[in-house]
Short mmCIF file of C-alpha atoms in Angstrom, two decimals:
data_model
loop_
_atom_site.label_atom_id
_atom_site.label_comp_id
_atom_site.label_asym_id
_atom_site.label_seq_id
_atom_site.Cartn_x
_atom_site.Cartn_y
_atom_site.Cartn_z
CA MET J 1 -13.00 15.29 3.59
CA HIS J 2 -9.76 14.68 5.43
CA ASP J 3 -7.48 17.61 6.22
CA ARG J 4 -4.38 15.61 5.32
CA VAL J 5 -4.09 12.80 2.79
CA ILE J 6 -0.86 10.88 2.50
CA ILE J 7 -0.52 8.60 -0.51
CA VAL J 8 1.96 5.88 0.33
CA SER J 9 3.77 3.70 -2.19
CA VAL J 10 5.65 0.69 -0.87
CA LEU J 11 8.73 -0.76 -2.54
CA THR J 12 10.56 -3.92 -1.56
CA ALA J 13 14.29 -3.60 -2.12
CA SER J 14 16.58 -6.43 -3.17
CA VAL J 15 18.60 -6.09 0.06
CA PRO J 16 17.70 -7.65 3.43
CA HIS J 17 17.31 -4.39 5.38
CA VAL J 18 16.85 -0.73 4.49
CA PRO J 19 17.89 1.81 7.17
CA HIS J 20 15.36 4.50 8.08
CA SER J 21 17.72 7.14 6.68
CA LYS J 22 17.27 5.65 3.18
CA ALA J 23 13.75 4.26 3.50
CA PHE J 24 11.71 7.36 2.66
CA THR J 25 11.29 9.48 -0.44
CA ARG J 26 8.93 12.42 -0.40
CA ASP J 27 7.56 13.44 -3.79
CA ASP J 28 6.50 16.96 -4.67
CA LEU J 29 3.06 16.83 -6.25
CA GLY J 30 3.21 20.45 -7.35
CA TYR J 31 0.62 21.88 -4.95
CA THR J 32 1.54 23.03 -1.46
CA ASP J 33 -1.88 23.92 -0.07
CA ASP J 34 -4.10 20.97 -1.05
CA GLY J 35 -3.22 18.76 1.96
CA ILE J 36 -2.16 15.83 -0.23
CA GLU J 37 1.33 14.36 0.05
CA HIS J 38 3.06 11.37 -1.50
CA ILE J 39 5.84 9.37 0.08
CA THR J 40 7.51 6.16 -0.94
CA VAL J 41 8.53 3.75 1.79
CA LYS J 42 11.21 1.21 0.96
CA PHE J 43 11.51 -2.01 2.94
CA GLY J 44 14.18 -4.68 2.66
CA PHE J 45 13.02 -8.18 1.76
CA SER J 46 13.71 -9.36 5.35
CA ASP J 47 12.10 -6.32 7.02
CA ASP J 48 8.66 -6.49 8.58
CA GLN J 49 6.48 -4.34 6.34
CA ASP J 50 4.89 -2.54 9.28
CA LEU J 51 3.49 0.54 7.58
CA PRO J 52 2.15 2.34 10.70
CA HIS J 53 5.58 1.94 12.33
CA ALA J 54 7.28 3.21 9.17
CA LEU J 55 5.01 6.27 9.03
CA HIS J 56 5.76 6.93 12.70
CA ALA J 57 9.49 6.79 11.85
CA ALA J 58 8.89 9.18 8.92
CA CYS J 59 7.39 11.67 11.37
CA LEU J 60 10.34 11.29 13.75
CA ASN J 61 12.80 11.78 10.86
CA GLU J 62 10.84 14.88 9.74
CA ILE J 63 9.92 13.39 6.37
CA LEU J 64 6.30 14.07 7.31
CA ASP J 65 5.49 17.20 9.26
CA LEU J 66 3.07 15.45 11.59
CA ASP J 67 3.12 14.69 15.27
CA PRO J 68 3.94 10.95 15.55
CA LYS J 69 0.86 10.52 17.77
CA ASP J 70 -1.32 11.53 14.79
CA ILE J 71 -0.36 8.29 13.03
CA GLU J 72 -2.02 6.25 15.80
CA GLY J 73 -5.48 7.50 14.80
CA ALA J 74 -4.96 7.46 11.03
CA SER J 75 -7.42 5.85 8.65
CA TYR J 76 -5.98 3.58 5.95
CA PHE J 77 -7.58 3.05 2.55
CA ILE J 78 -6.30 0.25 0.36
CA SER J 79 -7.32 -0.82 -3.09
CA ARG J 80 -7.90 -4.47 -3.78
CA GLY J 81 -9.99 -5.62 -6.70
CA GLY J 82 -11.17 -9.14 -7.31
CA LEU J 83 -10.77 -11.22 -10.44
CA ARG J 84 -13.58 -13.18 -12.03
CA PHE J 85 -13.33 -15.83 -14.69
CA ARG J 86 -15.28 -15.07 -17.86
CA PRO J 87 -15.11 -17.97 -20.33
CA ASP J 88 -16.12 -16.00 -23.42
CA SER J 89 -13.47 -13.27 -23.16
CA LYS J 90 -10.45 -13.14 -25.45
CA GLY J 91 -6.85 -13.43 -24.34
CA MET J 92 -5.54 -16.34 -22.34
CA VAL J 93 -6.54 -19.95 -22.81
CA ALA J 94 -9.39 -20.91 -20.43
CA TRP J 95 -7.31 -23.21 -18.19
CA ARG J 96 -4.69 -20.46 -17.71
CA LYS J 97 -7.39 -17.94 -16.78
CA LYS J 98 -8.82 -20.35 -14.20
CA LEU J 99 -5.37 -20.96 -12.75
CA PHE J 100 -4.60 -17.22 -12.64
CA VAL J 101 -7.91 -16.39 -10.94
CA SER J 102 -7.50 -19.16 -8.35
CA LEU J 103 -3.94 -18.04 -7.56
CA ALA J 104 -5.11 -14.43 -7.24
CA HIS J 105 -7.75 -15.49 -4.70
CA ASN J 106 -4.97 -17.01 -2.59
CA ALA J 107 -2.92 -13.78 -2.59
CA ALA J 108 -2.01 -12.28 0.77
CA ASP J 109 -4.28 -9.69 2.31
CA PRO J 110 -2.48 -6.33 1.91
CA ALA J 111 -3.90 -5.01 5.20
CA ALA J 112 -2.34 -7.92 7.07
CA LEU J 113 0.89 -7.74 5.06
CA PHE J 114 1.40 -4.07 5.95
CA MET J 115 0.21 -4.63 9.55
CA LEU J 116 -2.60 -2.10 9.27
CA PRO J 117 -5.01 -1.94 12.22
CA PRO J 118 -8.25 -3.66 11.12
CA GLN J 119 -10.54 -1.12 12.82
CA GLN J 120 -8.87 1.73 10.91
CA THR J 121 -8.61 0.09 7.48
CA VAL J 122 -11.05 0.39 4.60
CA THR J 123 -10.64 -1.87 1.58
CA MET J 124 -12.06 -0.63 -1.70
CA GLY J 125 -12.01 -2.03 -5.19
CA SER J 126 -13.99 -3.44 -8.05
CA ASP J 127 -13.96 -6.80 -9.73
CA VAL J 128 -12.31 -7.34 -13.08
CA GLU J 129 -13.41 -10.05 -15.48
CA ILE J 130 -10.72 -11.88 -17.40
#
């Protein structure tokens, strides 16, 4: 088990750029000794969503009480589930399901979007049938 776990939520603001002074929100999860923290990182819609760089900046701005060098060796876990078409399920009309599933397969890779190092990134998830 990891000594420190940082859960990161990413928000994209409706402004072009978000300064580092307003980019981070640290949430209190109610336990101080479990090693789990939650921060929200806000990017502007024109900002590069470089998550390792943002976490490094959070360390420098003392949002996270880590040495910035610790971010370089961090492991990243992302959740990404797949969608599968199931013709006999209820809900949407079949052609809409097929369109939705095909568009979902073309979605951007979150690891690439957030500029996570491939050797340090683990993608987990399970498929969902619609």
